[in-house]
PDB file of C-alpha atoms in Angstrom:
ATOM      1  CA  UNK A   1     -11.361   2.833  14.867  1.00  0.00           C
ATOM      2  CA  UNK A   2     -12.146   5.066  12.026  1.00  0.00           C
ATOM      3  CA  UNK A   3     -11.425   4.993   8.253  1.00  0.00           C
ATOM      4  CA  UNK A   4      -9.543   2.142   6.980  1.00  0.00           C
ATOM      5  CA  UNK A   5      -7.157   0.150   9.104  1.00  0.00           C
ATOM      6  CA  UNK A   6      -4.496  -2.346   8.241  1.00  0.00           C
ATOM      7  CA  UNK A   7      -2.704  -5.145  10.289  1.00  0.00           C
ATOM      8  CA  UNK A   8       0.050  -5.811  10.718  1.00  0.00           C
ATOM      9  CA  UNK A   9       1.949  -2.565  10.072  1.00  0.00           C
ATOM     10  CA  UNK A  10       5.142  -4.437   9.326  1.00  0.00           C
ATOM     11  CA  UNK A  11       5.817  -7.998   8.345  1.00  0.00           C
ATOM     12  CA  UNK A  12       9.080  -9.807   7.809  1.00  0.00           C
ATOM     13  CA  UNK A  13       8.539 -13.536   6.328  1.00  0.00           C
ATOM     14  CA  UNK A  14      10.698 -16.098   4.707  1.00  0.00           C
ATOM     15  CA  UNK A  15       9.935 -17.382   1.301  1.00  0.00           C
ATOM     16  CA  UNK A  16       8.410 -20.539   2.602  1.00  0.00           C
ATOM     17  CA  UNK A  17       6.044 -18.905   5.171  1.00  0.00           C
ATOM     18  CA  UNK A  18       2.391 -18.287   5.024  1.00  0.00           C
ATOM     19  CA  UNK A  19       0.896 -15.186   6.300  1.00  0.00           C
ATOM     20  CA  UNK A  20      -1.948 -12.929   6.024  1.00  0.00           C
ATOM     21  CA  UNK A  21      -2.692  -9.134   5.689  1.00  0.00           C
ATOM     22  CA  UNK A  22      -5.883  -7.839   6.996  1.00  0.00           C
ATOM     23  CA  UNK A  23      -7.806  -4.693   6.084  1.00  0.00           C
ATOM     24  CA  UNK A  24     -10.845  -3.304   7.613  1.00  0.00           C
ATOM     25  CA  UNK A  25     -12.974  -0.360   6.669  1.00  0.00           C
ATOM     26  CA  UNK A  26     -15.394   1.561   9.045  1.00  0.00           C
ATOM     27  CA  UNK A  27     -16.969   3.661   6.342  1.00  0.00           C
ATOM     28  CA  UNK A  28     -19.805   1.730   5.142  1.00  0.00           C
ATOM     29  CA  UNK A  29     -18.288   1.338   1.597  1.00  0.00           C
ATOM     30  CA  UNK A  30     -19.134  -1.371  -0.884  1.00  0.00           C
ATOM     31  CA  UNK A  31     -15.743  -1.719  -2.614  1.00  0.00           C
ATOM     32  CA  UNK A  32     -12.323  -2.584  -1.477  1.00  0.00           C
ATOM     33  CA  UNK A  33      -8.869  -2.656  -3.075  1.00  0.00           C
ATOM     34  CA  UNK A  34      -5.314  -4.049  -2.816  1.00  0.00           C
ATOM     35  CA  UNK A  35      -2.443  -2.036  -4.176  1.00  0.00           C
ATOM     36  CA  UNK A  36       1.296  -2.841  -4.201  1.00  0.00           C
ATOM     37  CA  UNK A  37       3.466   0.207  -3.796  1.00  0.00           C
ATOM     38  CA  UNK A  38       7.086  -0.171  -4.668  1.00  0.00           C
ATOM     39  CA  UNK A  39       9.670   2.582  -4.559  1.00  0.00           C
ATOM     40  CA  UNK A  40       9.887   4.860  -7.638  1.00  0.00           C
ATOM     41  CA  UNK A  41       6.988   2.943  -9.317  1.00  0.00           C
ATOM     42  CA  UNK A  42       3.284   3.822  -9.855  1.00  0.00           C
ATOM     43  CA  UNK A  43       0.903   2.103  -7.424  1.00  0.00           C
ATOM     44  CA  UNK A  44      -0.127  -1.223  -8.816  1.00  0.00           C
ATOM     45  CA  UNK A  45      -3.734  -2.337  -8.515  1.00  0.00           C
ATOM     46  CA  UNK A  46      -3.894  -6.084  -7.540  1.00  0.00           C
ATOM     47  CA  UNK A  47      -7.557  -6.809  -6.696  1.00  0.00           C
ATOM     48  CA  UNK A  48     -10.902  -5.108  -6.674  1.00  0.00           C
ATOM     49  CA  UNK A  49     -13.821  -6.353  -4.674  1.00  0.00           C
ATOM     50  CA  UNK A  50     -17.444  -5.067  -4.926  1.00  0.00           C
ATOM     51  CA  UNK A  51     -20.022  -6.199  -2.528  1.00  0.00           C
ATOM     52  CA  UNK A  52     -17.779  -9.053  -1.684  1.00  0.00           C
ATOM     53  CA  UNK A  53     -17.323 -10.366  -5.283  1.00  0.00           C
ATOM     54  CA  UNK A  54     -13.944 -10.013  -6.923  1.00  0.00           C
ATOM     55  CA  UNK A  55     -14.400  -7.762  -9.976  1.00  0.00           C
ATOM     56  CA  UNK A  56     -10.852  -7.381 -11.090  1.00  0.00           C
ATOM     57  CA  UNK A  57      -7.562  -9.407 -10.752  1.00  0.00           C
ATOM     58  CA  UNK A  58      -4.755  -7.617 -12.524  1.00  0.00           C
ATOM     59  CA  UNK A  59      -2.575 -10.724 -13.468  1.00  0.00           C
ATOM     60  CA  UNK A  60      -1.358 -11.103  -9.942  1.00  0.00           C
ATOM     61  CA  UNK A  61       0.609 -14.212  -9.318  1.00  0.00           C
ATOM     62  CA  UNK A  62      -1.275 -17.124  -7.314  1.00  0.00           C
ATOM     63  CA  UNK A  63       0.931 -16.779  -4.413  1.00  0.00           C
ATOM     64  CA  UNK A  64      -1.117 -13.775  -3.542  1.00  0.00           C
ATOM     65  CA  UNK A  65      -4.741 -14.885  -2.564  1.00  0.00           C
ATOM     66  CA  UNK A  66      -7.473 -12.278  -1.635  1.00  0.00           C
ATOM     67  CA  UNK A  67     -10.451 -12.996   0.520  1.00  0.00           C
ATOM     68  CA  UNK A  68     -13.400 -10.816   1.185  1.00  0.00           C
ATOM     69  CA  UNK A  69     -15.763 -12.385   3.845  1.00  0.00           C
ATOM     70  CA  UNK A  70     -17.958  -9.344   4.035  1.00  0.00           C
ATOM     71  CA  UNK A  71     -17.866  -5.638   2.869  1.00  0.00           C
ATOM     72  CA  UNK A  72     -16.016  -4.414   5.614  1.00  0.00           C
ATOM     73  CA  UNK A  73     -13.041  -6.952   5.605  1.00  0.00           C
ATOM     74  CA  UNK A  74     -10.520  -7.788   3.077  1.00  0.00           C
ATOM     75  CA  UNK A  75      -7.473 -10.251   3.512  1.00  0.00           C
ATOM     76  CA  UNK A  76      -4.503 -10.944   1.407  1.00  0.00           C
ATOM     77  CA  UNK A  77      -3.011 -14.408   2.017  1.00  0.00           C
ATOM     78  CA  UNK A  78       0.600 -14.747   1.291  1.00  0.00           C
ATOM     79  CA  UNK A  79       2.386 -18.012   0.393  1.00  0.00           C
ATOM     80  CA  UNK A  80       5.801 -18.872  -0.969  1.00  0.00           C
ATOM     81  CA  UNK A  81       6.541 -15.164  -1.816  1.00  0.00           C
ATOM     82  CA  UNK A  82       9.661 -14.055  -3.553  1.00  0.00           C
ATOM     83  CA  UNK A  83      12.005 -11.233  -2.323  1.00  0.00           C
ATOM     84  CA  UNK A  84      10.782  -9.024  -5.319  1.00  0.00           C
ATOM     85  CA  UNK A  85       7.462  -9.116  -3.567  1.00  0.00           C
ATOM     86  CA  UNK A  86       8.828  -6.938  -0.754  1.00  0.00           C
ATOM     87  CA  UNK A  87       6.908  -3.761  -0.986  1.00  0.00           C
ATOM     88  CA  UNK A  88       4.194  -1.544   0.904  1.00  0.00           C
ATOM     89  CA  UNK A  89       0.764  -3.169   0.458  1.00  0.00           C
ATOM     90  CA  UNK A  90      -2.065  -0.604   0.542  1.00  0.00           C
ATOM     91  CA  UNK A  91      -5.793  -1.427   1.102  1.00  0.00           C
ATOM     92  CA  UNK A  92      -8.366   1.167   0.063  1.00  0.00           C
ATOM     93  CA  UNK A  93     -12.094   1.337  -0.013  1.00  0.00           C
ATOM     94  CA  UNK A  94     -14.652   3.603  -1.948  1.00  0.00           C
ATOM     95  CA  UNK A  95     -18.392   3.873  -2.086  1.00  0.00           C
ATOM     96  CA  UNK A  96     -18.470   1.689  -5.058  1.00  0.00           C
ATOM     97  CA  UNK A  97     -16.144   0.197  -7.605  1.00  0.00           C
ATOM     98  CA  UNK A  98     -17.619   1.829 -10.690  1.00  0.00           C
ATOM     99  CA  UNK A  99     -18.176   5.303  -9.695  1.00  0.00           C
ATOM    100  CA  UNK A 100     -15.191   7.307 -11.135  1.00  0.00           C
ATOM    101  CA  UNK A 101     -15.957  10.188  -9.078  1.00  0.00           C
ATOM    102  CA  UNK A 102     -15.608   8.331  -5.897  1.00  0.00           C
ATOM    103  CA  UNK A 103     -12.723   9.044  -3.630  1.00  0.00           C
ATOM    104  CA  UNK A 104     -10.748   6.058  -2.371  1.00  0.00           C
ATOM    105  CA  UNK A 105      -9.812   6.038   1.216  1.00  0.00           C
ATOM    106  CA  UNK A 106      -6.550   4.403   2.073  1.00  0.00           C
ATOM    107  CA  UNK A 107      -5.176   2.404   5.024  1.00  0.00           C
ATOM    108  CA  UNK A 108      -1.691   2.965   6.499  1.00  0.00           C
ATOM    109  CA  UNK A 109      -0.307   0.060   4.584  1.00  0.00           C
ATOM    110  CA  UNK A 110       1.603  -3.009   5.661  1.00  0.00           C
ATOM    111  CA  UNK A 111       5.525  -2.910   5.050  1.00  0.00           C
ATOM    112  CA  UNK A 112       6.241  -6.447   3.754  1.00  0.00           C
ATOM    113  CA  UNK A 113       9.826  -7.609   3.694  1.00  0.00           C
ATOM    114  CA  UNK A 114      10.473 -11.206   2.066  1.00  0.00           C
ATOM    115  CA  UNK A 115      13.761 -12.661   3.111  1.00  0.00           C
TER     116      UNK A 115
ATOM    117  CA  UNK B   1      -3.484   1.416 -22.095  1.00  0.00           C
ATOM    118  CA  UNK B   2      -3.687   4.102 -19.435  1.00  0.00           C
ATOM    119  CA  UNK B   3      -0.595   5.985 -18.499  1.00  0.00           C
ATOM    120  CA  UNK B   4       0.173   8.654 -15.955  1.00  0.00           C
ATOM    121  CA  UNK B   5       3.479  10.374 -15.914  1.00  0.00           C
ATOM    122  CA  UNK B   6       4.943  12.610 -13.280  1.00  0.00           C
ATOM    123  CA  UNK B   7       8.363  13.637 -14.541  1.00  0.00           C
ATOM    124  CA  UNK B   8       9.480  15.282 -11.209  1.00  0.00           C
ATOM    125  CA  UNK B   9      10.831  12.729  -8.929  1.00  0.00           C
ATOM    126  CA  UNK B  10      11.606  15.202  -6.143  1.00  0.00           C
ATOM    127  CA  UNK B  11      10.863  18.866  -5.476  1.00  0.00           C
ATOM    128  CA  UNK B  12      12.045  21.179  -2.676  1.00  0.00           C
ATOM    129  CA  UNK B  13      10.413  24.437  -1.722  1.00  0.00           C
ATOM    130  CA  UNK B  14      10.791  27.066   0.832  1.00  0.00           C
ATOM    131  CA  UNK B  15       8.053  27.463   3.346  1.00  0.00           C
ATOM    132  CA  UNK B  16       5.593  30.159   2.212  1.00  0.00           C
ATOM    133  CA  UNK B  17       6.544  29.901  -1.284  1.00  0.00           C
ATOM    134  CA  UNK B  18       4.781  28.172  -4.234  1.00  0.00           C
ATOM    135  CA  UNK B  19       5.419  24.875  -5.950  1.00  0.00           C
ATOM    136  CA  UNK B  20       3.971  23.318  -9.071  1.00  0.00           C
ATOM    137  CA  UNK B  21       3.872  19.462  -9.695  1.00  0.00           C
ATOM    138  CA  UNK B  22       3.409  18.277 -13.163  1.00  0.00           C
ATOM    139  CA  UNK B  23       1.481  15.439 -14.428  1.00  0.00           C
ATOM    140  CA  UNK B  24       0.435  14.166 -17.836  1.00  0.00           C
ATOM    141  CA  UNK B  25      -1.754  11.189 -18.726  1.00  0.00           C
ATOM    142  CA  UNK B  26      -2.846   9.275 -21.849  1.00  0.00           C
ATOM    143  CA  UNK B  27      -6.237   8.309 -22.904  1.00  0.00           C
ATOM    144  CA  UNK B  28      -8.755   7.935 -25.681  1.00  0.00           C
ATOM    145  CA  UNK B  29     -11.732   8.675 -23.472  1.00  0.00           C
ATOM    146  CA  UNK B  30     -13.539  11.870 -23.277  1.00  0.00           C
ATOM    147  CA  UNK B  31     -15.144  11.402 -19.784  1.00  0.00           C
ATOM    148  CA  UNK B  32     -12.892  10.859 -16.930  1.00  0.00           C
ATOM    149  CA  UNK B  33     -11.742  12.087 -13.641  1.00  0.00           C
ATOM    150  CA  UNK B  34      -8.287  13.223 -12.328  1.00  0.00           C
ATOM    151  CA  UNK B  35      -7.083  13.225  -8.630  1.00  0.00           C
ATOM    152  CA  UNK B  36      -4.157  14.339  -6.567  1.00  0.00           C
ATOM    153  CA  UNK B  37      -3.387  12.205  -3.599  1.00  0.00           C
ATOM    154  CA  UNK B  38      -0.895  13.089  -0.857  1.00  0.00           C
ATOM    155  CA  UNK B  39       0.968  10.425   1.098  1.00  0.00           C
ATOM    156  CA  UNK B  40       2.764  12.013   4.170  1.00  0.00           C
ATOM    157  CA  UNK B  41       5.663  10.070   5.772  1.00  0.00           C
ATOM    158  CA  UNK B  42       3.133   8.315   8.136  1.00  0.00           C
ATOM    159  CA  UNK B  43       2.043   6.810   4.769  1.00  0.00           C
ATOM    160  CA  UNK B  44      -1.755   7.021   4.904  1.00  0.00           C
ATOM    161  CA  UNK B  45      -2.698   8.534   1.478  1.00  0.00           C
ATOM    162  CA  UNK B  46      -5.375  11.110   1.340  1.00  0.00           C
ATOM    163  CA  UNK B  47      -7.147  12.953  -1.349  1.00  0.00           C
ATOM    164  CA  UNK B  48      -6.126  16.530  -2.059  1.00  0.00           C
ATOM    165  CA  UNK B  49      -8.083  17.562  -4.992  1.00  0.00           C
ATOM    166  CA  UNK B  50     -10.204  16.042  -7.847  1.00  0.00           C
ATOM    167  CA  UNK B  51     -11.169  17.348 -11.273  1.00  0.00           C
ATOM    168  CA  UNK B  52     -13.923  16.201 -13.629  1.00  0.00           C
ATOM    169  CA  UNK B  53     -12.749  16.306 -17.312  1.00  0.00           C
ATOM    170  CA  UNK B  54     -16.079  17.716 -18.420  1.00  0.00           C
ATOM    171  CA  UNK B  55     -15.456  20.722 -16.305  1.00  0.00           C
ATOM    172  CA  UNK B  56     -13.505  23.507 -17.798  1.00  0.00           C
ATOM    173  CA  UNK B  57     -12.929  25.556 -14.508  1.00  0.00           C
ATOM    174  CA  UNK B  58     -10.045  24.454 -12.527  1.00  0.00           C
ATOM    175  CA  UNK B  59     -10.585  22.883  -9.051  1.00  0.00           C
ATOM    176  CA  UNK B  60      -9.337  24.756  -5.993  1.00  0.00           C
ATOM    177  CA  UNK B  61      -9.101  23.506  -2.359  1.00  0.00           C
ATOM    178  CA  UNK B  62      -7.662  26.227   0.009  1.00  0.00           C
ATOM    179  CA  UNK B  63      -4.056  26.423  -0.913  1.00  0.00           C
ATOM    180  CA  UNK B  64      -4.156  23.599  -3.564  1.00  0.00           C
ATOM    181  CA  UNK B  65      -5.259  24.314  -7.089  1.00  0.00           C
ATOM    182  CA  UNK B  66      -4.983  22.524 -10.500  1.00  0.00           C
ATOM    183  CA  UNK B  67      -4.020  23.697 -14.087  1.00  0.00           C
ATOM    184  CA  UNK B  68      -6.159  21.223 -16.134  1.00  0.00           C
ATOM    185  CA  UNK B  69      -5.421  21.427 -19.846  1.00  0.00           C
ATOM    186  CA  UNK B  70      -7.568  18.751 -21.581  1.00  0.00           C
ATOM    187  CA  UNK B  71      -6.151  18.977 -24.891  1.00  0.00           C
ATOM    188  CA  UNK B  72      -2.696  18.763 -23.794  1.00  0.00           C
ATOM    189  CA  UNK B  73      -3.552  15.881 -21.299  1.00  0.00           C
ATOM    190  CA  UNK B  74      -1.899  17.730 -18.448  1.00  0.00           C
ATOM    191  CA  UNK B  75      -2.901  18.205 -14.935  1.00  0.00           C
ATOM    192  CA  UNK B  76      -0.685  20.074 -12.764  1.00  0.00           C
ATOM    193  CA  UNK B  77      -1.019  20.793  -9.037  1.00  0.00           C
ATOM    194  CA  UNK B  78      -0.059  24.133  -7.440  1.00  0.00           C
ATOM    195  CA  UNK B  79       0.601  24.305  -3.660  1.00  0.00           C
ATOM    196  CA  UNK B  80       0.695  27.967  -2.605  1.00  0.00           C
ATOM    197  CA  UNK B  81       2.096  29.359   0.655  1.00  0.00           C
ATOM    198  CA  UNK B  82       3.735  25.955   1.328  1.00  0.00           C
ATOM    199  CA  UNK B  83       3.770  24.719   4.967  1.00  0.00           C
ATOM    200  CA  UNK B  84       5.925  22.165   6.630  1.00  0.00           C
ATOM    201  CA  UNK B  85       2.912  19.919   6.750  1.00  0.00           C
ATOM    202  CA  UNK B  86       2.775  19.756   3.018  1.00  0.00           C
ATOM    203  CA  UNK B  87       5.835  17.527   2.919  1.00  0.00           C
ATOM    204  CA  UNK B  88       4.782  14.314   1.420  1.00  0.00           C
ATOM    205  CA  UNK B  89       4.633  12.204  -1.711  1.00  0.00           C
ATOM    206  CA  UNK B  90       2.153  13.434  -4.155  1.00  0.00           C
ATOM    207  CA  UNK B  91       0.482  11.014  -6.587  1.00  0.00           C
ATOM    208  CA  UNK B  92      -1.489  12.018  -9.695  1.00  0.00           C
ATOM    209  CA  UNK B  93      -4.279   9.584 -10.532  1.00  0.00           C
ATOM    210  CA  UNK B  94      -6.613   9.213 -13.533  1.00  0.00           C
ATOM    211  CA  UNK B  95      -9.777   7.311 -13.505  1.00  0.00           C
ATOM    212  CA  UNK B  96     -12.003   6.325 -16.358  1.00  0.00           C
ATOM    213  CA  UNK B  97     -12.908   2.642 -15.641  1.00  0.00           C
ATOM    214  CA  UNK B  98     -10.278   2.115 -13.058  1.00  0.00           C
ATOM    215  CA  UNK B  99      -7.884   4.372 -11.105  1.00  0.00           C
ATOM    216  CA  UNK B 100      -4.245   4.544 -12.511  1.00  0.00           C
ATOM    217  CA  UNK B 101      -1.480   6.322 -10.547  1.00  0.00           C
ATOM    218  CA  UNK B 102       1.714   8.028 -11.302  1.00  0.00           C
ATOM    219  CA  UNK B 103       4.960   7.025  -9.827  1.00  0.00           C
ATOM    220  CA  UNK B 104       4.826  10.046  -7.419  1.00  0.00           C
ATOM    221  CA  UNK B 105       6.803  13.344  -6.779  1.00  0.00           C
ATOM    222  CA  UNK B 106       8.404  13.696  -3.338  1.00  0.00           C
ATOM    223  CA  UNK B 107       7.844  17.285  -2.006  1.00  0.00           C
ATOM    224  CA  UNK B 108       9.955  18.617   0.776  1.00  0.00           C
ATOM    225  CA  UNK B 109       9.154  21.976   2.404  1.00  0.00           C
ATOM    226  CA  UNK B 110      12.115  23.518   3.966  1.00  0.00           C
ATOM    227  CA  UNK B 111      11.764  25.952   7.120  1.00  0.00           C
TER     228      UNK B 111
END
């Protein structure tokens, strides 16, 4: 595997379910990100991790819970979601979180549908 | 607050022709970076081109070039000699202390 991978690619869940999204980067980067992409809206930055520590949490509801066990893996745990949470969830990584010049490398995303 | 505006939701261009995507941003910072990302229908977003605000020279990457107007806070992307593989959604992004994206422009290249 190369670059940034995400699993699953598609997920359908009920509002009472608990599920997790997984992201893995094979680039040796130190920073990882979760974004939410909704139709016709800008990408919304949800969480930023640098060296496994959360450095940013953009007022995301507590029903989204991130976890970064090491610099290569990032999870997004989902619990009691709402239909408006249906979106494409993108994971990205970069060399570090502070360097503005650093390119972010994106995964293919998980298409989440909440029924 | 940072804002990035892409005023063209959709654009269509004939193969081999040129298309220009507009982007404006708002900031009080003097040092920052600007990016154009491409998201093809397969959804993996990739970097197309980047520009440092302190550089006056416009960035160029093969058929992709930008027109950076710092005073006007404008950062347009020109795709020359459009190819079918250029069909994608294009996002303008701005970075000073974090990366902020516009809503995207869907570009369709017609054969």
